[in-house]
Short mmCIF file of C-alpha atoms in Angstrom, two decimals:
data_model
loop_
_atom_site.label_atom_id
_atom_site.label_comp_id
_atom_site.label_asym_id
_atom_site.label_seq_id
_atom_site.Cartn_x
_atom_site.Cartn_y
_atom_site.Cartn_z
CA MET A 1 -13.40 -39.97 -99.51
CA LYS A 2 -11.84 -36.49 -99.41
CA ILE A 3 -11.21 -35.34 -95.86
CA SER A 4 -10.33 -31.43 -95.31
CA LEU A 5 -10.78 -30.24 -92.35
CA SER A 6 -11.38 -26.34 -91.52
CA SER A 7 -8.31 -24.81 -88.97
CA ASP A 8 -8.90 -22.03 -87.30
CA ILE A 9 -5.34 -21.90 -86.27
CA GLY A 10 -4.67 -22.30 -89.93
CA LYS A 11 -7.29 -18.85 -90.17
CA HIS A 12 -5.42 -17.53 -86.92
CA LEU A 13 -1.87 -17.83 -88.82
CA SER A 14 -2.44 -16.53 -91.80
CA LEU A 15 -4.37 -13.24 -89.62
CA MET A 16 -0.66 -13.60 -87.93
CA VAL A 17 1.53 -13.39 -91.62
CA ALA A 18 -1.48 -10.57 -92.97
CA ILE A 19 -0.40 -8.12 -89.22
CA SER A 20 3.78 -8.97 -90.47
CA LEU A 21 3.72 -8.21 -93.57
CA LEU A 22 1.68 -5.10 -92.59
CA GLY A 23 3.88 -4.13 -90.28
CA MET A 24 6.85 -4.76 -92.68
CA ILE A 25 4.65 -2.46 -94.88
CA VAL A 26 4.93 0.19 -92.38
CA LEU A 27 8.35 -0.36 -90.76
CA LEU A 28 9.48 -0.16 -94.64
CA TYR A 29 8.64 3.25 -94.81
CA VAL A 30 9.49 4.11 -91.28
CA VAL A 31 13.25 3.00 -91.97
CA PHE A 32 12.73 5.18 -96.31
CA ASP A 33 11.87 8.32 -93.65
CA ILE A 34 14.77 7.66 -90.97
CA PHE A 35 16.92 7.41 -93.73
CA GLY A 36 15.77 10.56 -95.56
CA ARG A 37 16.61 12.67 -92.06
CA ILE A 38 19.50 10.79 -91.89
CA TYR A 39 20.33 11.64 -94.85
CA LEU A 40 19.81 15.50 -94.59
CA GLU A 41 20.75 15.63 -91.58
CA GLU A 42 24.40 14.60 -92.59
CA LYS A 43 23.99 16.91 -95.43
CA ARG A 44 23.27 19.69 -92.97
CA ASN A 45 26.95 18.43 -91.18
CA ASP A 46 28.71 17.80 -93.94
CA SER A 47 27.20 21.75 -94.71
CA LEU A 48 28.81 22.84 -90.91
CA GLN A 49 32.08 20.78 -91.52
CA LEU A 50 32.64 22.90 -95.05
CA THR A 51 31.71 25.93 -93.52
CA ASN A 52 34.63 24.99 -90.85
CA THR A 53 37.59 23.74 -93.50
CA ALA A 54 36.85 27.33 -95.62
CA ILE A 55 37.75 29.22 -91.99
CA SER A 56 40.77 27.67 -91.92
CA ILE A 57 41.54 28.13 -95.43
CA VAL A 58 40.97 31.69 -93.88
CA GLN A 59 43.17 31.55 -91.12
CA SER A 60 45.97 29.92 -92.64
CA PHE A 61 45.53 32.83 -95.14
CA HIS A 62 45.80 35.17 -91.85
CA GLU A 63 48.50 33.63 -90.85
CA LEU A 64 50.64 34.22 -93.71
CA HIS A 65 49.96 37.72 -92.81
CA ARG A 66 50.18 37.63 -89.40
CA GLN A 67 54.27 36.20 -89.81
CA GLY A 68 54.82 39.15 -92.52
CA ASP A 69 54.65 36.31 -95.57
CA LEU A 70 51.64 38.09 -97.29
CA SER A 71 50.42 41.77 -96.57
CA ALA A 72 46.75 42.52 -95.12
CA GLU A 73 45.47 42.43 -98.88
CA GLN A 74 47.06 39.64 -100.18
CA ALA A 75 45.89 37.97 -97.46
CA HIS A 76 42.76 39.12 -98.33
CA GLN A 77 42.63 38.29 -102.02
CA PHE A 78 44.24 34.98 -101.96
CA THR A 79 41.23 33.72 -100.05
CA LEU A 80 38.81 35.06 -101.59
CA ASP A 81 40.45 33.45 -104.54
CA THR A 82 41.04 30.20 -103.44
CA LEU A 83 36.81 30.67 -101.96
CA ARG A 84 36.00 31.20 -104.90
CA ASN A 85 37.34 28.79 -106.43
CA THR A 86 36.41 26.14 -104.67
CA ARG A 87 33.49 23.90 -105.20
CA TYR A 88 31.08 20.86 -103.44
CA SER A 89 28.54 18.39 -104.69
CA ASP A 90 26.66 19.92 -107.99
CA SER A 91 25.55 23.32 -106.75
CA GLY A 92 27.76 24.32 -103.89
CA TYR A 93 29.64 27.27 -103.10
CA PHE A 94 30.99 29.20 -100.56
CA TRP A 95 29.64 32.74 -99.76
CA ILE A 96 30.89 35.93 -97.81
CA ASN A 97 29.09 39.19 -95.84
CA ASP A 98 30.23 41.67 -92.72
CA LEU A 99 28.35 42.15 -90.14
CA GLN A 100 26.90 45.63 -92.24
CA GLY A 101 25.50 42.87 -94.85
CA ASN A 102 27.37 44.16 -97.96
CA ILE A 103 28.52 41.76 -99.88
CA ILE A 104 32.08 40.73 -99.93
CA MET A 105 32.16 37.53 -102.31
CA HIS A 106 29.63 35.71 -104.47
CA PRO A 107 31.04 33.32 -107.23
CA LEU A 108 28.32 32.46 -109.13
CA MET A 109 26.58 36.32 -108.78
CA PRO A 110 29.62 37.86 -108.74
CA GLU A 111 26.91 41.48 -109.28
CA LEU A 112 25.95 41.16 -105.73
CA GLU A 113 29.30 41.96 -104.89
CA GLY A 114 29.31 45.10 -103.22
CA GLN A 115 25.71 45.37 -102.54
CA ASN A 116 24.07 45.66 -99.07
CA LEU A 117 21.86 42.96 -98.96
CA VAL A 118 20.52 42.79 -94.86
CA ASP A 119 17.48 44.39 -96.51
CA PHE A 120 16.00 41.28 -98.33
CA LYS A 121 13.38 39.29 -97.80
CA ASP A 122 13.14 36.04 -99.56
CA ILE A 123 9.34 35.29 -101.12
CA HIS A 124 8.67 33.92 -97.41
CA GLY A 125 9.39 37.84 -96.01
CA ILE A 126 11.80 35.61 -94.29
CA LYS A 127 15.93 38.32 -93.84
CA PRO A 128 18.35 35.28 -93.99
CA PHE A 129 21.24 37.87 -94.25
CA ASP A 130 19.93 39.59 -91.15
CA GLN A 131 19.42 36.21 -89.63
CA PHE A 132 23.21 35.11 -91.14
CA ILE A 133 24.80 38.21 -89.14
CA THR A 134 22.92 37.42 -86.18
CA GLU A 135 23.81 33.40 -86.04
CA ALA A 136 27.38 33.81 -87.09
CA ILE A 137 27.95 36.58 -84.11
CA ASN A 138 26.34 33.90 -81.80
CA GLY A 139 28.76 31.31 -82.29
CA GLY A 140 27.83 30.37 -85.91
CA GLY A 141 24.09 28.25 -86.56
CA TRP A 142 21.64 27.28 -89.06
CA VAL A 143 18.99 29.45 -91.60
CA GLU A 144 16.04 28.26 -93.89
CA TYR A 145 15.53 30.26 -96.33
CA TRP A 146 14.76 30.63 -100.46
CA TRP A 147 17.32 31.41 -103.35
CA PRO A 148 17.66 31.29 -106.45
CA LYS A 149 20.03 28.60 -108.11
CA PRO A 150 22.47 29.37 -109.71
CA GLU A 151 21.00 28.05 -113.89
CA GLN A 152 17.82 29.35 -112.08
CA PRO A 153 17.81 32.91 -111.54
CA GLU A 154 14.50 33.55 -111.61
CA THR A 155 12.75 30.54 -109.17
CA PRO A 156 14.00 30.62 -105.56
CA THR A 157 14.56 26.88 -104.01
CA HIS A 158 14.57 26.59 -100.52
CA LYS A 159 17.93 26.40 -99.28
CA VAL A 160 19.87 25.86 -95.79
CA SER A 161 23.36 27.46 -94.51
CA TYR A 162 25.55 27.64 -91.84
CA VAL A 163 27.30 30.25 -91.09
CA SER A 164 30.35 30.58 -89.19
CA LEU A 165 31.76 34.30 -88.45
CA TYR A 166 35.66 35.00 -88.90
CA GLU A 167 36.02 37.99 -86.26
CA PRO A 168 39.49 39.03 -87.17
CA TRP A 169 38.06 40.04 -90.69
CA GLN A 170 34.60 40.11 -89.40
CA TRP A 171 33.90 38.09 -92.18
CA VAL A 172 30.67 35.81 -92.54
CA ILE A 173 31.36 33.00 -94.40
CA GLY A 174 28.47 30.78 -95.32
CA THR A 175 27.23 27.94 -97.26
CA GLY A 176 24.67 25.60 -97.66
CA VAL A 177 22.71 22.92 -99.89
CA TYR A 178 19.39 23.73 -101.90
CA LEU A 179 17.27 20.96 -100.38
CA ASP A 180 15.50 19.54 -103.44
CA GLU A 181 18.73 18.67 -105.08
CA GLU A 182 19.23 16.66 -101.66
CA SER A 183 15.89 15.31 -101.44
CA ALA A 184 16.19 14.32 -105.21
CA ALA A 185 20.09 13.01 -104.56
CA LYS A 186 18.31 10.81 -101.44
CA ASN A 187 16.12 9.63 -103.83
CA ARG A 188 17.76 8.39 -106.41
CA MET A 189 19.64 6.52 -103.39
CA VAL A 190 16.69 5.03 -101.98
CA LEU A 191 15.47 4.04 -105.62
CA SER A 192 18.96 2.66 -106.31
CA SER A 193 18.29 0.15 -103.55
CA THR A 194 14.77 -0.49 -103.92
CA HIS A 195 15.27 -3.54 -105.71
CA ILE A 196 17.61 -5.11 -103.04
CA LEU A 197 14.95 -3.96 -100.35
CA LEU A 198 12.10 -5.37 -102.37
CA ALA A 199 14.01 -8.84 -103.53
CA LEU A 200 15.13 -9.59 -99.89
CA VAL A 201 11.38 -8.12 -97.96
CA SER A 202 9.50 -11.17 -100.96
CA ILE A 203 11.91 -13.17 -99.47
CA LEU A 204 10.67 -12.62 -96.10
CA ILE A 205 7.14 -12.60 -97.28
CA GLY A 206 7.67 -16.04 -99.08
CA PHE A 207 9.15 -17.54 -96.09
CA SER A 208 6.37 -16.31 -93.54
CA LEU A 209 4.07 -17.52 -95.92
CA PHE A 210 6.04 -20.88 -96.25
CA SER A 211 6.32 -20.65 -92.71
CA ALA A 212 3.23 -19.66 -91.27
CA ARG A 213 1.34 -22.83 -94.03
CA HIS A 214 4.04 -25.69 -92.71
CA SER A 215 2.67 -24.47 -88.92
CA ALA A 216 -0.87 -24.37 -89.38
CA ARG A 217 -0.27 -28.33 -90.84
CA GLY A 218 1.79 -28.82 -88.34
CA ILE A 219 -0.32 -27.92 -85.47
CA GLU A 220 -3.39 -28.92 -87.60
CA ASN A 221 -2.08 -32.26 -87.31
CA PHE A 222 -1.04 -32.40 -83.99
CA ALA A 223 -4.71 -31.86 -82.54
CA ILE A 224 -6.36 -33.99 -84.66
CA ARG A 225 -3.68 -36.79 -85.06
CA ASP A 226 -3.13 -39.04 -81.93
CA PRO A 227 0.34 -38.56 -81.01
CA LEU A 228 1.14 -42.00 -80.77
CA THR A 229 -0.69 -44.25 -82.75
CA GLN A 230 -0.95 -41.19 -85.80
CA LEU A 231 -4.99 -42.15 -85.94
CA TYR A 232 -6.61 -39.90 -86.14
CA SER A 233 -8.34 -38.43 -82.83
CA ARG A 234 -11.47 -38.24 -81.19
CA ARG A 235 -11.76 -34.86 -81.77
CA TYR A 236 -11.74 -34.72 -85.01
CA LEU A 237 -14.20 -37.99 -85.48
CA ASN A 238 -16.38 -34.99 -83.52
CA GLU A 239 -16.05 -32.98 -86.44
CA THR A 240 -16.22 -35.12 -89.50
CA GLU A 241 -19.54 -37.78 -88.91
CA ASP A 242 -21.55 -35.01 -90.40
CA ARG A 243 -19.61 -35.56 -93.91
CA PHE A 244 -19.65 -38.94 -93.08
CA VAL A 245 -23.79 -39.48 -92.56
CA ARG A 246 -23.99 -37.05 -95.61
CA ALA A 247 -22.01 -39.45 -97.77
CA ASP A 248 -24.19 -41.83 -97.03
CA LEU A 249 -27.36 -39.36 -97.73
CA ARG A 250 -26.08 -38.54 -100.76
CA SER A 251 -25.21 -42.42 -102.28
CA GLN A 252 -27.84 -44.97 -103.64
CA ASN A 253 -25.37 -47.65 -103.53
CA LYS A 254 -23.10 -47.28 -100.47
CA HIS A 255 -23.99 -47.62 -97.00
CA LEU A 256 -21.57 -45.88 -93.51
CA TYR A 257 -20.72 -48.14 -91.18
CA VAL A 258 -18.88 -48.28 -88.09
CA LEU A 259 -16.25 -50.77 -86.84
CA PHE A 260 -15.69 -50.54 -82.78
CA LEU A 261 -12.56 -51.90 -81.96
CA ASP A 262 -10.76 -52.82 -78.64
CA ILE A 263 -7.71 -54.43 -77.73
CA ASP A 264 -8.88 -57.75 -75.19
CA HIS A 265 -6.98 -58.07 -71.63
CA PHE A 266 -5.18 -54.37 -72.85
CA LYS A 267 -5.24 -53.50 -68.85
CA ALA A 268 -3.62 -57.39 -68.72
CA VAL A 269 -0.67 -56.14 -70.93
CA ASN A 270 -0.23 -52.53 -68.91
CA ASP A 271 0.53 -54.96 -65.86
CA THR A 272 2.65 -57.33 -66.80
CA TYR A 273 4.89 -55.66 -69.05
CA GLY A 274 4.57 -51.99 -67.92
CA HIS A 275 3.41 -48.53 -70.13
CA LEU A 276 6.13 -48.64 -72.38
CA GLU A 277 5.32 -52.07 -73.57
CA GLY A 278 1.79 -50.92 -73.79
CA ASP A 279 2.03 -47.82 -75.82
CA GLN A 280 4.06 -49.99 -78.68
CA VAL A 281 1.21 -52.79 -78.95
CA LEU A 282 -0.72 -49.50 -79.36
CA LYS A 283 1.27 -48.08 -82.10
CA LYS A 284 1.22 -51.17 -83.79
CA VAL A 285 -2.67 -51.52 -83.48
CA GLY A 286 -2.68 -47.97 -84.81
CA SER A 287 0.21 -49.31 -87.85
CA ILE A 288 -2.31 -52.34 -89.00
CA LEU A 289 -5.48 -49.83 -88.43
CA ARG A 290 -3.81 -48.08 -91.06
CA GLU A 291 -2.78 -50.67 -93.72
CA SER A 292 -5.48 -52.46 -93.63
CA THR A 293 -7.50 -49.52 -94.67
CA ARG A 294 -8.99 -47.58 -97.76
CA PRO A 295 -7.57 -44.03 -97.83
CA GLN A 296 -11.07 -42.70 -98.16
CA ASP A 297 -11.79 -44.47 -94.69
CA LEU A 298 -11.18 -42.23 -91.34
CA CYS A 299 -9.46 -44.70 -88.44
CA VAL A 300 -9.90 -43.24 -85.51
CA ARG A 301 -8.25 -43.67 -81.91
CA TYR A 302 -11.73 -43.19 -79.78
CA GLY A 303 -9.96 -43.27 -76.86
CA GLY A 304 -7.15 -45.73 -74.25
CA GLU A 305 -6.91 -48.92 -76.14
CA GLU A 306 -10.48 -48.27 -78.34
CA PHE A 307 -10.54 -47.72 -81.71
CA ILE A 308 -13.38 -46.80 -84.45
CA VAL A 309 -13.33 -47.41 -88.27
CA LEU A 310 -15.89 -45.07 -90.63
CA THR A 311 -16.14 -46.90 -94.10
CA LEU A 312 -18.82 -46.39 -96.86
CA ALA A 313 -19.84 -49.60 -98.23
CA GLU A 314 -22.09 -50.83 -101.22
CA GLU A 315 -22.50 -54.28 -98.94
CA ASP A 316 -22.44 -55.58 -95.58
CA GLN A 317 -20.17 -58.64 -96.05
CA ALA A 318 -17.55 -56.29 -97.69
CA ALA A 319 -18.00 -54.01 -93.97
CA PHE A 320 -17.16 -57.67 -91.90
CA GLN A 321 -14.36 -58.60 -94.48
CA LEU A 322 -12.85 -55.50 -93.29
CA ALA A 323 -13.11 -56.51 -89.74
CA GLU A 324 -12.58 -59.69 -90.05
CA ARG A 325 -8.82 -58.44 -92.17
CA LEU A 326 -8.33 -56.74 -88.74
CA ARG A 327 -8.91 -59.21 -86.38
CA ARG A 328 -6.49 -61.86 -88.13
CA LYS A 329 -3.66 -59.04 -88.75
CA ALA A 330 -4.00 -58.12 -85.07
CA TYR A 331 -4.18 -62.20 -84.80
CA PHE A 332 -0.49 -62.78 -86.79
CA SER A 333 1.25 -60.47 -86.13
CA ASP A 334 4.59 -60.46 -84.07
CA PHE A 335 4.31 -58.11 -80.99
CA SER A 336 7.36 -57.33 -78.64
CA SER A 337 8.38 -59.15 -76.01
CA GLY A 338 6.19 -62.44 -77.22
CA ILE A 339 3.11 -60.38 -76.14
CA GLU A 340 -0.03 -62.10 -78.02
CA ILE A 341 -3.13 -59.33 -79.52
CA THR A 342 -6.47 -59.90 -79.93
CA LEU A 343 -9.29 -57.51 -81.44
CA SER A 344 -12.60 -57.78 -80.47
CA CYS A 345 -14.84 -55.47 -82.85
CA GLY A 346 -18.41 -54.61 -83.50
CA ILE A 347 -19.92 -53.68 -86.42
CA ALA A 348 -23.20 -51.04 -86.97
CA LYS A 349 -24.89 -50.12 -90.38
CA ARG A 350 -26.40 -46.73 -90.46
CA ARG A 351 -30.39 -46.83 -90.56
CA ASP A 352 -32.66 -44.76 -92.57
CA ASP A 353 -33.18 -41.09 -90.89
CA GLU A 354 -30.82 -42.59 -87.87
CA SER A 355 -28.40 -39.99 -85.88
CA PHE A 356 -24.32 -40.42 -85.89
CA ALA A 357 -24.31 -40.93 -82.02
CA ASN A 358 -27.17 -43.51 -81.70
CA LEU A 359 -24.93 -45.17 -84.49
CA LEU A 360 -21.79 -45.37 -82.52
CA GLN A 361 -23.88 -46.66 -79.53
CA ARG A 362 -25.00 -49.69 -81.72
CA ALA A 363 -21.71 -50.80 -82.82
CA ASP A 364 -20.59 -49.80 -79.31
CA LYS A 365 -23.00 -52.63 -78.30
CA ASN A 366 -22.04 -54.72 -80.35
CA LEU A 367 -18.54 -54.29 -79.69
CA TYR A 368 -20.23 -55.24 -75.40
CA ALA A 369 -21.06 -58.24 -77.54
CA ALA A 370 -18.36 -59.73 -78.81
CA LYS A 371 -16.20 -59.09 -75.38
CA LYS A 372 -19.53 -61.49 -73.74
CA LYS A 373 -18.72 -64.39 -76.58
CA GLY A 374 -15.51 -64.66 -75.45
CA ARG A 375 -13.61 -61.73 -77.09
CA ASP A 376 -11.81 -62.29 -80.56
CA GLN A 377 -14.83 -61.81 -82.45
CA ILE A 378 -17.27 -60.35 -84.19
CA VAL A 379 -20.43 -58.85 -83.90
CA PHE A 380 -22.37 -57.80 -86.55
CA GLU A 381 -26.14 -57.58 -85.45
CA GLU A 382 -27.05 -57.04 -89.74
CA HIS A 383 -24.86 -59.42 -91.24
CA PRO A 384 -26.92 -62.26 -92.48
#
């Protein structure tokens, strides 16, 4: 008879695993979101650094002019040529306007050079060049607006630019990033690492499930087994007794028998040899019960030195023979310190419509009778 235990501990652990997995999914979402924010912030900072680099280029040509190596016109032209031909990323470029909003240099839209765009508004009514001038005068800053890409002149795209003022020449120098391109680049980076993350998450999920299942089995086993003898506990007996009763009711040939066993004079063993030796005796008796019964039988340490065996058998003789086998094996086993151990046993067969509690009580009564008869005895009232 296969016995299974529905464990609340296992259910709780499964719930914990489910919550943990949900937490990991949320954590991944948060990590990706934070990663995206950090990535875009880095690109914004890159834009700032690029603008500072452009300012350094202007300063270097301005210094050549101050040293007399270049005329003012040459310094301006060399600066414009250098920045006009400088590119970064796929569509990154530098542009320059003055404090009145006149475009001095725009490498991808040269037709704008010389035009005043201070009153230009994007599709959301933002006047970016007016804001460029304001931010530049205030020490440099970011401006978000909508501006067409070179390859899509009719379709404005969300962009963020950093502008800075080169005060000696009254130039507002800016650069920026198209946010859709950076989002796409970020997504590509995320997707390229997704397989690694999924593999790690899968391993973590598998490990969590394995650990939870292993822990559930371990905790459940600890809860239903006596740690000293490795027999089932009294608690487990209470949870499974109904299954044996139902098996008895279903079967026309087999009946439920309870063997109630007790180690004779066990108190004297503890008093004489100590509790450690007493524990060894209990372990040995537990081993005898496990080795001498069938897998479908249930062996329980009921309490102290008392043990119970539940078995389904077709006839009384089989139950009696099982008890006799246990008694003889204990009698002839070698225990440490030369201790001699005997077992007394009471057997009861379940009657029609009898409760398990009453069946157990009758087996206990027969055990008491075996003790009164001199111990190392088996009493079975129904045995012929």
